[in-house]
mmCIF file of C-alpha atoms in Angstrom:
data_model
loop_
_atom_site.group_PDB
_atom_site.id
_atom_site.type_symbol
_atom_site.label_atom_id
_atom_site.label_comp_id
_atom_site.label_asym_id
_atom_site.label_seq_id
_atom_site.Cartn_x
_atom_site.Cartn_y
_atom_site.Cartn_z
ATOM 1 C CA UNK A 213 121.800 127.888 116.271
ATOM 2 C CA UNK A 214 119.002 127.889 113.620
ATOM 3 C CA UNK A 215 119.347 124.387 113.337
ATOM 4 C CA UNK A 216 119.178 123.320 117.070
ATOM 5 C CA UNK A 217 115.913 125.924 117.868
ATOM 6 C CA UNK A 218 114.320 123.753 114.379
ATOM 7 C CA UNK A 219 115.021 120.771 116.149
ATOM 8 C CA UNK A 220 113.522 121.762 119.459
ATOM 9 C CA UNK A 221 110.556 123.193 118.043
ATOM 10 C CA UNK A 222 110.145 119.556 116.425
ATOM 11 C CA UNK A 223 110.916 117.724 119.482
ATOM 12 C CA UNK A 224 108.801 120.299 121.672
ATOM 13 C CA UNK A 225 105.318 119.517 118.875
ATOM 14 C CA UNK A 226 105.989 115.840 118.951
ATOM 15 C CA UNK A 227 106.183 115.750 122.859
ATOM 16 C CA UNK A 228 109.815 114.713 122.845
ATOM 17 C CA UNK A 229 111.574 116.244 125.655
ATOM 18 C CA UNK A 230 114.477 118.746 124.562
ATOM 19 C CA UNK A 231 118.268 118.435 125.920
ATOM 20 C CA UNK A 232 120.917 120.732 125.382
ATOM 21 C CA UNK A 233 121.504 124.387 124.951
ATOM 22 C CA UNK A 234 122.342 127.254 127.547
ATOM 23 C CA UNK A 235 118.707 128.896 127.443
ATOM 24 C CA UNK A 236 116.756 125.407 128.105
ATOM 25 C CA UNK A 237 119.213 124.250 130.560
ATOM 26 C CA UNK A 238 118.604 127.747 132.535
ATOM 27 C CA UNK A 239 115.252 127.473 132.198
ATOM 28 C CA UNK A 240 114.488 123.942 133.719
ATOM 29 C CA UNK A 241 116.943 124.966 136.325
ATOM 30 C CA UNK A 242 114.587 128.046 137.286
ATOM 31 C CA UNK A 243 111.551 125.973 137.081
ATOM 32 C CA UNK A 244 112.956 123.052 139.252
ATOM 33 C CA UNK A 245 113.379 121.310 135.592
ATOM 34 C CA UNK A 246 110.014 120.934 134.801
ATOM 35 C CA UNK A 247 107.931 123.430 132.807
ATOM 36 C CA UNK A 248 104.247 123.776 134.576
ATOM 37 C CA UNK A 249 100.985 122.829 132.165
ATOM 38 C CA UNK A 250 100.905 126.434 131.670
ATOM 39 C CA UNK A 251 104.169 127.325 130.332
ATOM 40 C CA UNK A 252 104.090 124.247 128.204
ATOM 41 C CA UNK A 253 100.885 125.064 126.369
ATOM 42 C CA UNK A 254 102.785 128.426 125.859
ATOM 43 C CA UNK A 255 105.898 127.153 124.292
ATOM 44 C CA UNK A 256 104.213 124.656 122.265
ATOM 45 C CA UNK A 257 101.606 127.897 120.820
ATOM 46 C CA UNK A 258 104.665 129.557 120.136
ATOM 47 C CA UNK A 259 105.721 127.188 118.163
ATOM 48 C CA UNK A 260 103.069 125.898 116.315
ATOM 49 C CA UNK A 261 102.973 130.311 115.324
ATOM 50 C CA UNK A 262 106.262 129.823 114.477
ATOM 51 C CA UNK A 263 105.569 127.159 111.964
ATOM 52 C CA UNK A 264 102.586 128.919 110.327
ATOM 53 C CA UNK A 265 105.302 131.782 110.184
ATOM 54 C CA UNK A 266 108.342 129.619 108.783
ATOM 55 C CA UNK A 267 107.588 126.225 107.760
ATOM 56 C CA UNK A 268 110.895 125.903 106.826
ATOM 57 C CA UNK A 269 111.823 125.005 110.084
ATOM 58 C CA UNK A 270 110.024 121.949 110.143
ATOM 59 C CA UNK A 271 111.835 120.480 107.135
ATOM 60 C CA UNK A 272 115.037 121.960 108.629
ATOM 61 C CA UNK A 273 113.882 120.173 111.740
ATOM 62 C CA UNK A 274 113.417 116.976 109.980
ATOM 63 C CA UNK A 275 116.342 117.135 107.849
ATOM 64 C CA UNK A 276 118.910 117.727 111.155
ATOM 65 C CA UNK A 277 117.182 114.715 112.752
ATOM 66 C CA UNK A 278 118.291 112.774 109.745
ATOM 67 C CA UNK A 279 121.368 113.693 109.676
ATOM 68 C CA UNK A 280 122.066 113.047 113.513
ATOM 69 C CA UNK A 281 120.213 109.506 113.166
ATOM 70 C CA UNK A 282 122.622 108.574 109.904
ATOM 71 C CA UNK A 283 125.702 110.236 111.946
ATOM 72 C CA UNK A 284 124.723 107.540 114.783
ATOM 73 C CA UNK A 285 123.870 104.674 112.660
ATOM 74 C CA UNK A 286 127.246 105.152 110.792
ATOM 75 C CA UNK A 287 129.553 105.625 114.687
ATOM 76 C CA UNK A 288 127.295 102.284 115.738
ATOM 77 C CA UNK A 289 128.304 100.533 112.023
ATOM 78 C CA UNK A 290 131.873 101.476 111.896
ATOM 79 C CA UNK A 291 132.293 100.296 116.065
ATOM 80 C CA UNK A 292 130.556 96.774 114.640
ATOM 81 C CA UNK A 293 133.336 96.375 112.127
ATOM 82 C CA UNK A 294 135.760 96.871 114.167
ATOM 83 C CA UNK A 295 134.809 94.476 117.125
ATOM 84 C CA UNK A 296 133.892 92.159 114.191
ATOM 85 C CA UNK A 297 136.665 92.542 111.925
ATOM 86 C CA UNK A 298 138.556 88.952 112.477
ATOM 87 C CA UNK A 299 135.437 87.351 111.303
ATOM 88 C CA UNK A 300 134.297 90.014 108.711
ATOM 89 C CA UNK A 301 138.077 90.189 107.182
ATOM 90 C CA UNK A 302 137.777 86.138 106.826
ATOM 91 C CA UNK A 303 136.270 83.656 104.397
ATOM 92 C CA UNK A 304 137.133 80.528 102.286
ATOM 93 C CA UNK A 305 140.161 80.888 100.292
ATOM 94 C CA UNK A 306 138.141 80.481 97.103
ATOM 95 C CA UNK A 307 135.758 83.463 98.001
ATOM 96 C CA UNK A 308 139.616 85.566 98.536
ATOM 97 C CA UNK A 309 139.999 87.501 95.165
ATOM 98 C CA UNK A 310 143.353 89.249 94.315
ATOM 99 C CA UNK A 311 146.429 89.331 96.524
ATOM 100 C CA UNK A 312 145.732 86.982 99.225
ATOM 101 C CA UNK A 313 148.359 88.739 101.083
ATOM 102 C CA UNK A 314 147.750 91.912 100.185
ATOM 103 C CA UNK A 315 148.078 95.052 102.867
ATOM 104 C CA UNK A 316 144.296 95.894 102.659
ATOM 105 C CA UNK A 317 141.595 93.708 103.168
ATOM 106 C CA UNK A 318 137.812 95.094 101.182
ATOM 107 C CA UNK A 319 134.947 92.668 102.018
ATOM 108 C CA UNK A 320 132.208 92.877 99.499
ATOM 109 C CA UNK A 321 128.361 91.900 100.414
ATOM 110 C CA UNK A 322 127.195 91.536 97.093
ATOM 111 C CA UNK A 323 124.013 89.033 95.777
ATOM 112 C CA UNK A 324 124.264 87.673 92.457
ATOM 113 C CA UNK A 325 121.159 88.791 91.537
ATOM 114 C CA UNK A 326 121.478 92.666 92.096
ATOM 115 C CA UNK A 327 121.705 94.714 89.064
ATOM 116 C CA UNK A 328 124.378 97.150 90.701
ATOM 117 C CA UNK A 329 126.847 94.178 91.668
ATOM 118 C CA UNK A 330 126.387 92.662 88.527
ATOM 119 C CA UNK A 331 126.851 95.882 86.851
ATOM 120 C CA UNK A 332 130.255 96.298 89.236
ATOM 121 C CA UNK A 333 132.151 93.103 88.758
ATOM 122 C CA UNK A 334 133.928 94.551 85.744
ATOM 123 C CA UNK A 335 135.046 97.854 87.995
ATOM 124 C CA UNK A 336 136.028 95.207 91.123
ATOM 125 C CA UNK A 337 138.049 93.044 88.559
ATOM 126 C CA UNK A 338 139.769 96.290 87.210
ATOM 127 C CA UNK A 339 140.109 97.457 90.365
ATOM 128 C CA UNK A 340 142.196 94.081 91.934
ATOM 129 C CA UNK A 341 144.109 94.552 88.617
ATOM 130 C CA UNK A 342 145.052 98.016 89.130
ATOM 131 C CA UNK A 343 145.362 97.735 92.906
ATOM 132 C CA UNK A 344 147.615 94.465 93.394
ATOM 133 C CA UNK A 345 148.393 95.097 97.488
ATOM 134 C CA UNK A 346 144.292 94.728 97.438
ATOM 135 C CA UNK A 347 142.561 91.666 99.243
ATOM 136 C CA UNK A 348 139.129 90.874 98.526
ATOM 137 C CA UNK A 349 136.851 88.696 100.646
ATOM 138 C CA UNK A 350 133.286 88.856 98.917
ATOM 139 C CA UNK A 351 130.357 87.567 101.441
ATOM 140 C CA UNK A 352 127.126 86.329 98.886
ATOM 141 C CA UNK A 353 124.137 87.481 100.760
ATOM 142 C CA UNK A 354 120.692 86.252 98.745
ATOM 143 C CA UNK A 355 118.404 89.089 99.719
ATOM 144 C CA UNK A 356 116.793 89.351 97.002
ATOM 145 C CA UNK A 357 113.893 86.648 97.375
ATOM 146 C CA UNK A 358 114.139 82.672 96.218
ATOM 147 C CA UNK A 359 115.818 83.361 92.974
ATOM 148 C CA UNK A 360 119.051 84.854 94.923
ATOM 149 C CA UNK A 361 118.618 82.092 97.367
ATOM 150 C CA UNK A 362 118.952 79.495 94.455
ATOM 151 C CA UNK A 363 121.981 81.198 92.819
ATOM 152 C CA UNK A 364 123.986 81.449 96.356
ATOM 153 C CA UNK A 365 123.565 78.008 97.033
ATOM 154 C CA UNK A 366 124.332 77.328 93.520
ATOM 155 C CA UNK A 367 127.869 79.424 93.456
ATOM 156 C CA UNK A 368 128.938 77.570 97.152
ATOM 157 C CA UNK A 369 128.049 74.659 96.125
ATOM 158 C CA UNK A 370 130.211 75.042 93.163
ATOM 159 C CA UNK A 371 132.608 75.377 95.387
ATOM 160 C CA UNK A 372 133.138 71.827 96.648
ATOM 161 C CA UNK A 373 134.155 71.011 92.884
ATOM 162 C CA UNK A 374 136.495 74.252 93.018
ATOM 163 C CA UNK A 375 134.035 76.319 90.531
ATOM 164 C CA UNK A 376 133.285 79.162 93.033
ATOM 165 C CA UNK A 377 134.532 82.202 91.214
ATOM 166 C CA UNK A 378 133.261 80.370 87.408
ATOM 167 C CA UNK A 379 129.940 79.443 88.616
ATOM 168 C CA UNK A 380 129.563 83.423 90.418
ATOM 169 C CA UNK A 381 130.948 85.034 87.300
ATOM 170 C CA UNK A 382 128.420 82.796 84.808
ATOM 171 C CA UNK A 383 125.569 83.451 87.028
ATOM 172 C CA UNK A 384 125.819 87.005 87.190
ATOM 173 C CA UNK A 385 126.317 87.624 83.381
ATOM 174 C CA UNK A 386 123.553 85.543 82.765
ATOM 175 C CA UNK A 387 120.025 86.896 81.952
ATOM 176 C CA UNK A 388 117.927 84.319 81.588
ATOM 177 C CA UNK A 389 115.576 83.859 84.084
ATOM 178 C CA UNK A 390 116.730 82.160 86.850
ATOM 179 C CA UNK A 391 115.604 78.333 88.036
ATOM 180 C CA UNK A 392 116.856 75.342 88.474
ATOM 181 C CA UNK A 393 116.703 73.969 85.351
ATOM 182 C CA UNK A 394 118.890 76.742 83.741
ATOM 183 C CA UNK A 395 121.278 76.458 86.547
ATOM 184 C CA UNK A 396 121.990 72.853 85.771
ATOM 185 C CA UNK A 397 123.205 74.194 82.161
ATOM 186 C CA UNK A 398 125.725 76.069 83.628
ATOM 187 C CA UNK A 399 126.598 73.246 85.899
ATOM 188 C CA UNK A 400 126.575 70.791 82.949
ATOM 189 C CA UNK A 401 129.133 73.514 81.038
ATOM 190 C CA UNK A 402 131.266 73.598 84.039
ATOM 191 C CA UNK A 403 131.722 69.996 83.527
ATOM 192 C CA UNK A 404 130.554 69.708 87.344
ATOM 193 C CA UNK A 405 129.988 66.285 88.669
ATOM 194 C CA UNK A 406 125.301 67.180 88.189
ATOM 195 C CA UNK A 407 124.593 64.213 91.127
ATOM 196 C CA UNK A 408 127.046 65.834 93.757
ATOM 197 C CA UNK A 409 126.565 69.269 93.178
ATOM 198 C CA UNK A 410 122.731 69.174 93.670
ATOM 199 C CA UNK A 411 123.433 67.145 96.277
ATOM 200 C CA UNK A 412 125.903 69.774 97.779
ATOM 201 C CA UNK A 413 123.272 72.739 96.799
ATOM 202 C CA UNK A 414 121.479 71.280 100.334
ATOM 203 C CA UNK A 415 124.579 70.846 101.980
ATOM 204 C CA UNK A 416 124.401 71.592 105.122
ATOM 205 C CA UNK A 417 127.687 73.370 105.296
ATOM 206 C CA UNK A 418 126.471 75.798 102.073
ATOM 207 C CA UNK A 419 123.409 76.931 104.126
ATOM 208 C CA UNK A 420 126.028 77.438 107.056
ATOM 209 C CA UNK A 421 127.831 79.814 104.989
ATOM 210 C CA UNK A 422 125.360 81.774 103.908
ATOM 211 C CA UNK A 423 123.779 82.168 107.305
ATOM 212 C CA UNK A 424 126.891 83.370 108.662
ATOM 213 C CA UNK A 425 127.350 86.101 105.392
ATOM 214 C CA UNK A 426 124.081 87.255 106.528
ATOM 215 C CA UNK A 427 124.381 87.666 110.349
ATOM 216 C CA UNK A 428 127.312 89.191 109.606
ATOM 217 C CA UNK A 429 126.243 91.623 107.024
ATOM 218 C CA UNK A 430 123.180 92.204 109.828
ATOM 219 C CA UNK A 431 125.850 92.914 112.862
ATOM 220 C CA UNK A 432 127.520 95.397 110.435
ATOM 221 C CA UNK A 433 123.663 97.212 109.360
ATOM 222 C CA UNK A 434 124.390 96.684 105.742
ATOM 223 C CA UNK A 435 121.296 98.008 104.208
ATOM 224 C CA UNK A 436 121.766 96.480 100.475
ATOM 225 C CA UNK A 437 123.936 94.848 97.863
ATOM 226 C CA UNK A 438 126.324 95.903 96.985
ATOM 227 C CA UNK A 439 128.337 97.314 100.041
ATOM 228 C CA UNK A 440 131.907 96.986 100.674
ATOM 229 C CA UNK A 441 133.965 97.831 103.947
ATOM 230 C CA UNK A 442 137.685 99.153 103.346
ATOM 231 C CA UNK A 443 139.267 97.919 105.521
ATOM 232 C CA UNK A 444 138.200 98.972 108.982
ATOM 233 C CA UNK A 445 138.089 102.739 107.738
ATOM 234 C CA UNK A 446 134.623 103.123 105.705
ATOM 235 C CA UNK A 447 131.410 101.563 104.913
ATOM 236 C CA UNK A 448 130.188 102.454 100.796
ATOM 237 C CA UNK A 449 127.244 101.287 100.196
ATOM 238 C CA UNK A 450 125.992 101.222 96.779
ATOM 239 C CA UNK A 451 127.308 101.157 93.299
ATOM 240 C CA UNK A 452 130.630 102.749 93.063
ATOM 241 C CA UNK A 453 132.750 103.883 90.173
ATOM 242 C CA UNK A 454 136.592 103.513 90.186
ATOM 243 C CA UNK A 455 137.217 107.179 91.913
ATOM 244 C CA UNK A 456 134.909 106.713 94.489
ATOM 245 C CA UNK A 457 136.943 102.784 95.107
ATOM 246 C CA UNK A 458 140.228 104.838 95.221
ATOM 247 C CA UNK A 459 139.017 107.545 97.674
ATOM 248 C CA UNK A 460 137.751 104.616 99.853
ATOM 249 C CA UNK A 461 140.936 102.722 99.712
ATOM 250 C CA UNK A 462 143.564 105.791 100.455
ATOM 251 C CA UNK A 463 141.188 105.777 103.548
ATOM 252 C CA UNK A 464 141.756 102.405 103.884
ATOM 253 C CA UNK A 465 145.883 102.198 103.609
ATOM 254 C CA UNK A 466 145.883 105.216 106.164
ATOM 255 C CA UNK A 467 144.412 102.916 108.711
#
């Protein structure tokens, strides 16, 4: 009850108009369910006394209208997956890591140039290992400015000479700073054909991909990199550690 009175004494000093609740309903149906000028300069003086009083409430206030709005946005995310989850669940075979057929599918939105994904890919790798009915799509999303953009293109490109998962993993232990230059290195040590993969780099069909990883991690509201969806059963965004991964996927295998 606390909580719902801080809430309408937020929505009431913001002007917001205030649903719910046995007392408000009876009063708007006594006053034709609108409160005269009067009576509303008197409920909002009450309140504003009620603030100088306790100004707890307001950060109550706030903190239950975060909590409601991250409820929502997580009901609206989890509904996306789900209407989206033949497309989500699917990618090239070379961006499929562990048991292709495995009973649960994680996707992983990851960019090769975030710290936390980097600092991951040994958990993910133990975690296919230790988890062999586990298949994992990963979706590179470059969100972190031109320098991500220039590695994704780099790893799909890489692709096309079947170096995907080499040119990902040597890109994201790497910390030199990132151009093109030091890209065709790793190319050259790849023993990658240099002409065709820069020429595939502006492939039309590598920009495709990486469009489609990014409306896709849009439809879904991921927020940041990295963030994986078990199955259709959770959304974890952020850096994870192996318990957390487990939790996730007993979520996961329950359906």
């Amino acid at each position: 009850m606390k909580n719902y009175v801080a809430t309408c004494a937020l929505a009431l000093c913001i002007g917001l108009p205030v649903g719910g609740g046995a007392f408000f309903q009876q009063a708007h149906a006594a006053e034709g369910d609108v409160f005269n000028p009067q009576q509303r300069a008197a409920i909002i003086e009450i309140v504003r006394n009620a603030l100088k009083t306790d100004p707890t409430i307001l950060s109550e206030a706030i903190q239950s209208i975060r909590q409601q709005a991250t409820a929502q946005q997580d009901a609206q995310a989890k509904a996306a997956v789900r209407t989206n989850w033949a497309a989500l669940s699917t990618a090239p075979s070379y961006a499929v890591r562990g048991n292709p057929q495995g009973q649960v599918t994680v996707v992983e939105f990851l960019d090769p140039r975030c710290g936390y994904c980097r600092r991951m890919a040994p958990l993910v790798d133990q975690f296919l290992t230790k988890h062999p009915d586990v298949r994992l799509v990963e979706k590179v999303i470059p969100v972190l400015g031109e320098a991500s953009i220039l590695e994704a293109r780099a790893i799909y490109a890489a692709a096309f000479q079947g170096q995907y998962d080499a040119m990902r993993r040597r890109l994201m232990e790497d910390n030199a700073k990132p151009s093109m230059e030091r890209i065709r290195d790793i190319a050259k040590g790849l023993k990658l054909d240099l002409a065709r993969f820069e020429k595939d780099m502006a492939n039309p069909a590598v920009m495709g991909l990486l469009a489609t990883n990014l409306n896709q991690a849009q439809t879904v509201g991921v927020q940041g990199t990295p963030t994986f969806l078990f199955g259709q059963a959770a959304i974890a965004p952020g850096a994870l550690d192996m318990a957390q991964m487990e939790q996730f996927l007993t979520l996961a295998q329950k359906g």
